PDB file of C-alpha atoms in Angstrom:
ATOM      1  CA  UNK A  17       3.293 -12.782 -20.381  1.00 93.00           C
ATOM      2  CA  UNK A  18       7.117 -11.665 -21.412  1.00 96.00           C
ATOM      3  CA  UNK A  19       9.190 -11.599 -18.232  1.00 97.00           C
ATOM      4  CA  UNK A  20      10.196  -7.712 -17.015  1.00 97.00           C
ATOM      5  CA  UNK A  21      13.366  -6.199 -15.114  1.00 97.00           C
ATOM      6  CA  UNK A  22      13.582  -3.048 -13.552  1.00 94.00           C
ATOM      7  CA  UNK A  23      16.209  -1.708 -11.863  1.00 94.00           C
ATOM      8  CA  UNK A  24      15.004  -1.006  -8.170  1.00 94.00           C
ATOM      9  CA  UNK A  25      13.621   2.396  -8.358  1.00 94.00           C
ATOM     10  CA  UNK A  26      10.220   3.752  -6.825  1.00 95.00           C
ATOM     11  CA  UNK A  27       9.734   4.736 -10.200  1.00 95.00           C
ATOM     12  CA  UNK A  28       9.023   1.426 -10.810  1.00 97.00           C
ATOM     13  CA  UNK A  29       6.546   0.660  -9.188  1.00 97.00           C
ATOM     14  CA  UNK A  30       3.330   1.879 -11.079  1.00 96.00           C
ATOM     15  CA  UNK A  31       4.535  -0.759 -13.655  1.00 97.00           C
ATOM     16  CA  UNK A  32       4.935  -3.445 -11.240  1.00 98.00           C
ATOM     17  CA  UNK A  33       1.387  -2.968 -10.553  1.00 98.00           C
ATOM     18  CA  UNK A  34       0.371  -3.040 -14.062  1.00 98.00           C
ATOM     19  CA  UNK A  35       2.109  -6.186 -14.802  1.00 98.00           C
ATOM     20  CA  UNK A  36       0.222  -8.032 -11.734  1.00 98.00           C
ATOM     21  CA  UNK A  37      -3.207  -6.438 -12.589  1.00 98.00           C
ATOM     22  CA  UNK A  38      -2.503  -7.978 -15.785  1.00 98.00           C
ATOM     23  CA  UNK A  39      -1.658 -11.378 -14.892  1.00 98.00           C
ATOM     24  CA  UNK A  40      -4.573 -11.186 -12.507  1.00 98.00           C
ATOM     25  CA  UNK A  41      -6.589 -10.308 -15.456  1.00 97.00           C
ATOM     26  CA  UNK A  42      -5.662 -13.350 -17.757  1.00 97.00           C
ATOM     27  CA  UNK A  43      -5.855 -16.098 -14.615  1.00 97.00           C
ATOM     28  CA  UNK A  44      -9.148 -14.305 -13.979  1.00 96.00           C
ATOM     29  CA  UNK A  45      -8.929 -13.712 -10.660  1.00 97.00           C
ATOM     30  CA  UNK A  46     -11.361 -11.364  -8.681  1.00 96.00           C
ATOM     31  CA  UNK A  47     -10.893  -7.838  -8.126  1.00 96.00           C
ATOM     32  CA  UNK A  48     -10.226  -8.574  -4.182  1.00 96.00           C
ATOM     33  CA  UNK A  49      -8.129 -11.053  -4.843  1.00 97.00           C
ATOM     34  CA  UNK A  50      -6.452  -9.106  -7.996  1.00 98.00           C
ATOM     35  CA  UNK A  51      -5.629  -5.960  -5.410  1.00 98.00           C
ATOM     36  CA  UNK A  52      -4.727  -8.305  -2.261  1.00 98.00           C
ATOM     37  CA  UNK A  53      -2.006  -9.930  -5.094  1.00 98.00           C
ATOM     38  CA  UNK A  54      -1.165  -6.251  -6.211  1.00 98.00           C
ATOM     39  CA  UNK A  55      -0.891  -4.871  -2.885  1.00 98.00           C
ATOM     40  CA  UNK A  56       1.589  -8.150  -1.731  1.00 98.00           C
ATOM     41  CA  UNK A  57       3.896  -7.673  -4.647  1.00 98.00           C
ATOM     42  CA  UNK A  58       4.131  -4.020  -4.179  1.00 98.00           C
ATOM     43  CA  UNK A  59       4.958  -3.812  -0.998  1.00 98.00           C
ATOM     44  CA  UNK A  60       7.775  -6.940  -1.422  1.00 98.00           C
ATOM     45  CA  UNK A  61       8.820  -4.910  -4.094  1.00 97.00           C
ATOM     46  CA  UNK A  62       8.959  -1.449  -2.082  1.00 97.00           C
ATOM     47  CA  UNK A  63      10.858  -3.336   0.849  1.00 95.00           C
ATOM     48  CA  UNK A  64      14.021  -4.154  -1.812  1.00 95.00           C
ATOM     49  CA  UNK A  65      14.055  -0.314  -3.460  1.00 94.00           C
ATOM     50  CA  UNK A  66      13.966   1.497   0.063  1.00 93.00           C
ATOM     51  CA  UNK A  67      15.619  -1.023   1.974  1.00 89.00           C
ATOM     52  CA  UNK A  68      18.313  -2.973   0.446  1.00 82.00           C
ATOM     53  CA  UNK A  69      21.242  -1.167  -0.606  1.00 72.00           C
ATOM     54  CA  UNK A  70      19.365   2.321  -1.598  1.00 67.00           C
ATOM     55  CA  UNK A  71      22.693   3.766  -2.029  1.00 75.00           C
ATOM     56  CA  UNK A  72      24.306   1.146  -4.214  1.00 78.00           C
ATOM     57  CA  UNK A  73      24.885   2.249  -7.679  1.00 83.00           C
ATOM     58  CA  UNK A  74      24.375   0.456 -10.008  1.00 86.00           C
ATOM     59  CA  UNK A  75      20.802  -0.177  -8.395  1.00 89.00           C
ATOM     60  CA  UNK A  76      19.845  -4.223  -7.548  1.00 93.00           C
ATOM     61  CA  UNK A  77      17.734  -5.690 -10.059  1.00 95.00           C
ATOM     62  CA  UNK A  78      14.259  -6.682  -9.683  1.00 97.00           C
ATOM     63  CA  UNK A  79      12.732  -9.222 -12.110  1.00 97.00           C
ATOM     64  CA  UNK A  80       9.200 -10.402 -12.877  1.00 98.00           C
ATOM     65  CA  UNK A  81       7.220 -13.120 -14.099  1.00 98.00           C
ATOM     66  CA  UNK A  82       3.973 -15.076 -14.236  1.00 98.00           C
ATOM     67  CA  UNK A  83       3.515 -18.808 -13.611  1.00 98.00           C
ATOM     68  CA  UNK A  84      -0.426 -19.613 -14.401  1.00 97.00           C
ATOM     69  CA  UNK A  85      -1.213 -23.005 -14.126  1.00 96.00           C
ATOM     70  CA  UNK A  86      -5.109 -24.464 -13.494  1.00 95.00           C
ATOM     71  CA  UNK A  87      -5.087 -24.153  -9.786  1.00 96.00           C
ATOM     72  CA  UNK A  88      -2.688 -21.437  -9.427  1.00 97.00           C
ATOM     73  CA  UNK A  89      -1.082 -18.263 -10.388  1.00 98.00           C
ATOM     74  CA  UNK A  90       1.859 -17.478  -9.186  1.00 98.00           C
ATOM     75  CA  UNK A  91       3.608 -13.975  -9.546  1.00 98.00           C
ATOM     76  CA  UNK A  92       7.789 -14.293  -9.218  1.00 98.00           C
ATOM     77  CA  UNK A  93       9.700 -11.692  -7.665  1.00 98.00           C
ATOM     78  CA  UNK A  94      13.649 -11.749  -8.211  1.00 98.00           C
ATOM     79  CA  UNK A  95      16.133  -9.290  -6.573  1.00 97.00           C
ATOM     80  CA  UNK A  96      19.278  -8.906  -6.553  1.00 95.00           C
ATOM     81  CA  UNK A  97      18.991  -6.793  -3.218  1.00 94.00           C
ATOM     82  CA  UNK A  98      20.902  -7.696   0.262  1.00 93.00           C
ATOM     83  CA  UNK A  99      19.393 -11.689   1.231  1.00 94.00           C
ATOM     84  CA  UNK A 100      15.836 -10.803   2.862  1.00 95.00           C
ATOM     85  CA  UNK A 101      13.013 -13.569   3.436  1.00 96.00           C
ATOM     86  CA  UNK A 102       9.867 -12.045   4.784  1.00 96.00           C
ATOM     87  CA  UNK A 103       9.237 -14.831   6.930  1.00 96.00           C
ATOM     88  CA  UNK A 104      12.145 -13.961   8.984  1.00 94.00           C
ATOM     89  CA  UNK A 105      11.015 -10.047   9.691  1.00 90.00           C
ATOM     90  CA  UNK A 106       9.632  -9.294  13.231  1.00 87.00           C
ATOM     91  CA  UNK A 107       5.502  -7.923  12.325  1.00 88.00           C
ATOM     92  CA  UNK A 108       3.848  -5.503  14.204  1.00 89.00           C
ATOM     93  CA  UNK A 109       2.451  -6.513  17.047  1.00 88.00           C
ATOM     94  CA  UNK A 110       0.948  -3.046  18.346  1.00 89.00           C
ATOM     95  CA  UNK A 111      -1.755  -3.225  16.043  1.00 88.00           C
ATOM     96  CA  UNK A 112      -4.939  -2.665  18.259  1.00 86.00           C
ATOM     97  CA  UNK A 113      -3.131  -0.101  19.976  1.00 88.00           C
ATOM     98  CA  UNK A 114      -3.960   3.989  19.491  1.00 89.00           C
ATOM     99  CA  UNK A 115      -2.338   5.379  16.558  1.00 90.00           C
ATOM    100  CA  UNK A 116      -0.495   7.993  18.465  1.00 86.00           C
ATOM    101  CA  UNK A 117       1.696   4.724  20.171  1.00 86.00           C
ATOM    102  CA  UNK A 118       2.473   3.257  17.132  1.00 87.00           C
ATOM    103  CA  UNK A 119       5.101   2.947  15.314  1.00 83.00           C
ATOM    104  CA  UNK A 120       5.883   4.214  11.646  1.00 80.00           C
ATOM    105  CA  UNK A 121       6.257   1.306   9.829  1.00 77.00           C
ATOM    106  CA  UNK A 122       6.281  -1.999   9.275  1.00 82.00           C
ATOM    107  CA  UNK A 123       3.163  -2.762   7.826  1.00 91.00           C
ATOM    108  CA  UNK A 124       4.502  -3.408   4.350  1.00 95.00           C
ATOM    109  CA  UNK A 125       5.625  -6.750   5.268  1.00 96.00           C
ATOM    110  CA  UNK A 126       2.594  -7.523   6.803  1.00 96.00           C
ATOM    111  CA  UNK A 127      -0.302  -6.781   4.260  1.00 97.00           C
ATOM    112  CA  UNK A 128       2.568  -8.424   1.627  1.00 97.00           C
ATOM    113  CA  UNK A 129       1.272 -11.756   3.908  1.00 96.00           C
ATOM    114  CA  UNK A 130      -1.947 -11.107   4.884  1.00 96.00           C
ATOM    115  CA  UNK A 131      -4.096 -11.796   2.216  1.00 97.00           C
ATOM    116  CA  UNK A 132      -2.312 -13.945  -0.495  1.00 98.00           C
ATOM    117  CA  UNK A 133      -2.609 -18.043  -0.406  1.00 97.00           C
ATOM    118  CA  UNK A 134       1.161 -18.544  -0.219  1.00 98.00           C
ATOM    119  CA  UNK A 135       4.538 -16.812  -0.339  1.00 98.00           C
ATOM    120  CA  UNK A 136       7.268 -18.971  -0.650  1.00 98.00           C
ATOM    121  CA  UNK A 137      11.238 -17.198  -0.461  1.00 98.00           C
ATOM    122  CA  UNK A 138      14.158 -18.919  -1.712  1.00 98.00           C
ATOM    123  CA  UNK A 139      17.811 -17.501  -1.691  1.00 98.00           C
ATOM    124  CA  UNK A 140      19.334 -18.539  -5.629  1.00 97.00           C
ATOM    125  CA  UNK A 141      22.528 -17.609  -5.547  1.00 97.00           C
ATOM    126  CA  UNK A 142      22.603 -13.681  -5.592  1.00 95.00           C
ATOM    127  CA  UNK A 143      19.140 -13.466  -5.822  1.00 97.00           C
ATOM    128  CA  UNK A 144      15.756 -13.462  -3.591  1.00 97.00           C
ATOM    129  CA  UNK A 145      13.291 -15.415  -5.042  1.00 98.00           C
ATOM    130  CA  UNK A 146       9.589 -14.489  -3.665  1.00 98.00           C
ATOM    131  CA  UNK A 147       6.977 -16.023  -4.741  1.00 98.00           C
ATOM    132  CA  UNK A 148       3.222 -15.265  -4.456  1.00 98.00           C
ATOM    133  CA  UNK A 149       0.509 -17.946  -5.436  1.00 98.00           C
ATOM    134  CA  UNK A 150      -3.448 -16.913  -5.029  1.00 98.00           C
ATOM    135  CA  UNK A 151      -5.565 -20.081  -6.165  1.00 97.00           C
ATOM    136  CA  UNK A 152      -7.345 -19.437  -8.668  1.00 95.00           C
ATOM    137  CA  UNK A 153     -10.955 -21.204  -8.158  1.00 79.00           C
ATOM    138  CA  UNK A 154     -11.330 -18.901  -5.080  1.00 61.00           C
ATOM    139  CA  UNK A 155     -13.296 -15.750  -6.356  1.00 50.00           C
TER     140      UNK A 155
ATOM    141  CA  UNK B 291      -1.261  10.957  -8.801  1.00 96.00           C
ATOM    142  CA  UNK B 292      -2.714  15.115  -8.406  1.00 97.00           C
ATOM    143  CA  UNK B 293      -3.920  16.415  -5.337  1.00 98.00           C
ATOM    144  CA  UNK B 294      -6.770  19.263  -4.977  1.00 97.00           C
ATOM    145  CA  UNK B 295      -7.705  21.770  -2.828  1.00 97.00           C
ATOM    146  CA  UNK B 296     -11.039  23.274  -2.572  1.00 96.00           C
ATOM    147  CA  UNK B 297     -12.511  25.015   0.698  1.00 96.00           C
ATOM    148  CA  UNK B 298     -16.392  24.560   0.727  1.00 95.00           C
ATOM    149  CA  UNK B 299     -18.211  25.665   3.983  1.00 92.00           C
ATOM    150  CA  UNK B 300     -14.594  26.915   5.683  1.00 94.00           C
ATOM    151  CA  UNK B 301     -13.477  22.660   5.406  1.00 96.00           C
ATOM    152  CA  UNK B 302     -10.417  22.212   3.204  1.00 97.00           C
ATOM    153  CA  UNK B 303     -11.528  19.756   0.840  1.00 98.00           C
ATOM    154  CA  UNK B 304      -8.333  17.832  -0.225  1.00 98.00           C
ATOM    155  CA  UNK B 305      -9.294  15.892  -3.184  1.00 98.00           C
ATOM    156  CA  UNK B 306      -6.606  12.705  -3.678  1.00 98.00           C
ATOM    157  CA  UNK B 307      -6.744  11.302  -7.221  1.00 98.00           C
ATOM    158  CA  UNK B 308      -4.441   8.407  -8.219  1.00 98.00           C
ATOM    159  CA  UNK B 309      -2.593   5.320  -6.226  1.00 98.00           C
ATOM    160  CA  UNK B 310      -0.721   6.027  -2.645  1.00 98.00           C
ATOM    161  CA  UNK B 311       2.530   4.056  -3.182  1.00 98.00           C
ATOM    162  CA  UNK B 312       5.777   4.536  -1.610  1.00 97.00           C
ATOM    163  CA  UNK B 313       6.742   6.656  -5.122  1.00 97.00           C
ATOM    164  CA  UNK B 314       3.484   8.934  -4.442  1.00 98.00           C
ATOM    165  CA  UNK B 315       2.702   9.043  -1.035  1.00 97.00           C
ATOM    166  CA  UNK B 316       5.526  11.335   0.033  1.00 97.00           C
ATOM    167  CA  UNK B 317       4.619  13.950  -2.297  1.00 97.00           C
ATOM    168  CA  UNK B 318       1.040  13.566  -0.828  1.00 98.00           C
ATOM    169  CA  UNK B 319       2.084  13.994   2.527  1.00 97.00           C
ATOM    170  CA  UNK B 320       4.338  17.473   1.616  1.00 97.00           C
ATOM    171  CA  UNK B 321       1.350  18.815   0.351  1.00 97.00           C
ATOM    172  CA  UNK B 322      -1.038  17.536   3.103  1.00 97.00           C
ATOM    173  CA  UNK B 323       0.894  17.675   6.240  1.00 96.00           C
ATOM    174  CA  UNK B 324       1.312  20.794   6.832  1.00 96.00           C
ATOM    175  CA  UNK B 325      -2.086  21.418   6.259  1.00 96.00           C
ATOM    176  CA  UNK B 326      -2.808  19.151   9.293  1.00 95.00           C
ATOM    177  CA  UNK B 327      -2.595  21.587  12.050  1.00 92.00           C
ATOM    178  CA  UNK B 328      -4.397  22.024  15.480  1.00 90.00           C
ATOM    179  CA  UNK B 329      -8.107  23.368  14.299  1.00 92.00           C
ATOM    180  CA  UNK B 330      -7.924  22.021  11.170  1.00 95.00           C
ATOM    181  CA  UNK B 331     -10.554  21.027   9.221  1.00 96.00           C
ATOM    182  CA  UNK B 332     -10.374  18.616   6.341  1.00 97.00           C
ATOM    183  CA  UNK B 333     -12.164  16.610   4.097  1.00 97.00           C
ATOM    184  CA  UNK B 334      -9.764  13.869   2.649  1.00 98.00           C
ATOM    185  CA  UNK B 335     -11.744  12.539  -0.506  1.00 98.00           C
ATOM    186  CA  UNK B 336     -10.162   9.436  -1.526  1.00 98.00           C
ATOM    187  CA  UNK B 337     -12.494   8.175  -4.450  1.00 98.00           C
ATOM    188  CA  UNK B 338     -10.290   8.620  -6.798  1.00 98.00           C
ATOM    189  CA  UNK B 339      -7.087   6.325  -5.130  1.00 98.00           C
ATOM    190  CA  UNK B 340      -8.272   3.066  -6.307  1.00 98.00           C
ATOM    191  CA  UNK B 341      -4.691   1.755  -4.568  1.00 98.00           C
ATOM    192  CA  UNK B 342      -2.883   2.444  -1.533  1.00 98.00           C
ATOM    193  CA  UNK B 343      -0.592   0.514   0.388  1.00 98.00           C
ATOM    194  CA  UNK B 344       1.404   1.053   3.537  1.00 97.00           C
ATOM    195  CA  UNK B 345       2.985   4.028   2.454  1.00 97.00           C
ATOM    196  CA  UNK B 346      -0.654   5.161   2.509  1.00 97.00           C
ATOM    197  CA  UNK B 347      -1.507   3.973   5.733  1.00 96.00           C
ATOM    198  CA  UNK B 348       2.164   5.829   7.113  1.00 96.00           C
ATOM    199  CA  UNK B 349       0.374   8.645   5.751  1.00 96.00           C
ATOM    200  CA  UNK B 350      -3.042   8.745   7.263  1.00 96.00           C
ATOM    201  CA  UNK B 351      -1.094   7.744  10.209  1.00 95.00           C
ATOM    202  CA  UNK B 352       1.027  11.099  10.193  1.00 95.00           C
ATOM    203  CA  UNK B 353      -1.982  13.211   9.568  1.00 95.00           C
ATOM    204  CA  UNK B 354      -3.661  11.526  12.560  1.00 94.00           C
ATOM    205  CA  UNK B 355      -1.117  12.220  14.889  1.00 93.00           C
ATOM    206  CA  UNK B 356      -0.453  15.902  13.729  1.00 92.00           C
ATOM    207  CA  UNK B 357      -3.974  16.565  14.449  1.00 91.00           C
ATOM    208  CA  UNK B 358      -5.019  14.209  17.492  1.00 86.00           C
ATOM    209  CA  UNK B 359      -5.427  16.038  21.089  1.00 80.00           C
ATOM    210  CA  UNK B 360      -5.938  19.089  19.127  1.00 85.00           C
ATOM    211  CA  UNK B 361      -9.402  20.253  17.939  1.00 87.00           C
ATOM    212  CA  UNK B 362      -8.688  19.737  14.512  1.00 91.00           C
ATOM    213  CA  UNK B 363     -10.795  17.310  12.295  1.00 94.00           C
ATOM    214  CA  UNK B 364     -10.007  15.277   9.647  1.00 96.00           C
ATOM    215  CA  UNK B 365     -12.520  13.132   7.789  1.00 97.00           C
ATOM    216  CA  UNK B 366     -12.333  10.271   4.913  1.00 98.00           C
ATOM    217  CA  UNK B 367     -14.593   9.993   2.397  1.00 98.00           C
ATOM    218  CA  UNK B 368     -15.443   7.758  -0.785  1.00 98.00           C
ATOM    219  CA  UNK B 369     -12.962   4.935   0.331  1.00 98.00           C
ATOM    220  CA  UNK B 370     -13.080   1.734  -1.696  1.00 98.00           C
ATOM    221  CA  UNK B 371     -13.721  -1.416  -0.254  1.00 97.00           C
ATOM    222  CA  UNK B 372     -10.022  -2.860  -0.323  1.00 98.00           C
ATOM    223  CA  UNK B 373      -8.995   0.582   0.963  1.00 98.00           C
ATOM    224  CA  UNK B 374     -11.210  -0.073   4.357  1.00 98.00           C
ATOM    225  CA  UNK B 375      -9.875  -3.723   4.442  1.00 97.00           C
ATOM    226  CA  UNK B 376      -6.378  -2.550   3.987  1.00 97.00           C
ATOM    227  CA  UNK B 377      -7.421   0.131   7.189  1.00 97.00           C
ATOM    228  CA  UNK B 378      -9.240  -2.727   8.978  1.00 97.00           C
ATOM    229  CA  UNK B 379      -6.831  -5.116   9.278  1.00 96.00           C
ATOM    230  CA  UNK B 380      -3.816  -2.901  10.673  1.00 95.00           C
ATOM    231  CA  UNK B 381      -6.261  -1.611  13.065  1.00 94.00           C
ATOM    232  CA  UNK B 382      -6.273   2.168  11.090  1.00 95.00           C
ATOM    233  CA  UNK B 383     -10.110   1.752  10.479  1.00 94.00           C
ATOM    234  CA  UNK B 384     -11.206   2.674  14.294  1.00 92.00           C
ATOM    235  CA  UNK B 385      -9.580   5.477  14.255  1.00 94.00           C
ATOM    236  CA  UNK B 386     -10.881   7.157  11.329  1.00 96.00           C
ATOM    237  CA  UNK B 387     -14.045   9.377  10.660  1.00 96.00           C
ATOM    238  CA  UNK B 388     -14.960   7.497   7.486  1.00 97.00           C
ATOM    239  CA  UNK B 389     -18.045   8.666   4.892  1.00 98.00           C
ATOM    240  CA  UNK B 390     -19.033   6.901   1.954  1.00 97.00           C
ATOM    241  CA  UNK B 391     -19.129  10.376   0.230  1.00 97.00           C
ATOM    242  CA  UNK B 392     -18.153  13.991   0.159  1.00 96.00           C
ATOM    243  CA  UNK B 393     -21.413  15.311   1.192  1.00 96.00           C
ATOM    244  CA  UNK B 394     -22.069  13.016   4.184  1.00 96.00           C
ATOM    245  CA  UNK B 395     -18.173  13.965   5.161  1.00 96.00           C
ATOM    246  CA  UNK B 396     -19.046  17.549   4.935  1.00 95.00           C
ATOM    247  CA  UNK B 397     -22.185  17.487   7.315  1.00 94.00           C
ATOM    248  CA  UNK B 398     -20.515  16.375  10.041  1.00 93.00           C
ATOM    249  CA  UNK B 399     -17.786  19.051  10.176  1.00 90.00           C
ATOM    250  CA  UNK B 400     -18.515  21.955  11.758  1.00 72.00           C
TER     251      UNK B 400
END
């Protein structure tokens, strides 16, 4: 699969999706495991549009591509957003309390590492690297 | 993504019908919010959102609060599997009136 950039807008978002239910597709991964990979990209993806430097014209860049090898695939997110690693962000920890004490927010981050095998952040010069491997023998 | 409205049996069915992302869900909750008042009642059929993600979940989590200690009533119905898991695990699910379809939903409101 060709390699896409967006500029960070909600807009793009729908076609993020696409682009991962695709890759899911050809690495033939299962539909759980397709959405889980889906939902983590998305919501990486969301964090950098809303997040870091909404205001900045022109918008950061967000790129995409697939790396499918036997065991793996591997979905790579690259932004050109303010230097965020996921692994560093505080996660809700009020989650078995009542709704009404909870706070708004916060579980993007979270679902973006619940469910998929790895996600590995590097900082490449001006850009976050995320990536997001699901193994592939596990439907 | 289109929402509906449709009142059947004085409950406002709101009928949800493509993915709850952070570019949709805020024009879902303009429409839906305000609907969410004290004696409310609502059937939120979701079988048509094969995707939501936290933005979703901010969502539900707005409507919840708009309507909790009040004797308004809001139900779910036709939620996908991954919806419910993405509801389980940030502790949404418990919270929830959830029916696997519009007609179950309905029979318990009134």
């Amino acid at each position: 699969m060709k390699p896409l950039t967006f500029s960070a807008t909600l807009d793009a978002l729908s076609s993020i999706g696409e682009y991962v239910i695709a890759a899911t597709d050809k690495a033939g991964l299962g539909q759980k495991q397709a959405y889980h990979l889906r939902l983590a990209v998305d919501e990486i993806a969301t964090n950098v549009i809303v997040h870091s430097c909404p205001k900045s014209e022109p918008k950061p860049l967000l790129r995409l591509r697939v790396d499918l090898n036997e065991q793996d695939l591997a979905i790579i997110l690259e932004d050109t957003g303010l230097p965020f690693d996921p692994h560093q962000t505080t996660l809700p920890n009020d989650l078995h309390c009542s709704l009404e004490k909870r706070k708004i927010g916060g579980f993007g981050i979270y679902l973006a590492l619940k469910w998929v095998d790895q996600l590995r952040y590097e900082r490449v010069g001006v850009w976050n690297r995320n990536i997001f491997v699901m193994k592939r023998n596990d439907c | 993504m289109e929402i509906n409205l449709n009142v059947i049996n004085q409950v406002t069915v709101i009928t949800i019908a493509g993915n709850l992302d952070s570019s949709t869900a805020p024009k879902a909750e303009e429409k839906i919010l305000p609907l969410a008042r004290p004696g409310c009642k609502i059937a939120l059929e979701m079988s048509h959102v094969p995707y939501m993600s936290s933005a979703g979940l901010r969502m539900l989590l707005l409507i919840y609060r708009q309507i909790s200690g009040s004797d308004g009533q809001v139900v779910l119905v036709g939620l996908s599997e991954e919806l419910k898991d993405t509801m389980a695990v940030t502790g949404f699910l418990d919270f929830f009136q959830i029916y696997p379809n519009l007609e179950s939903g309905l029979a318990t409101i009134i």
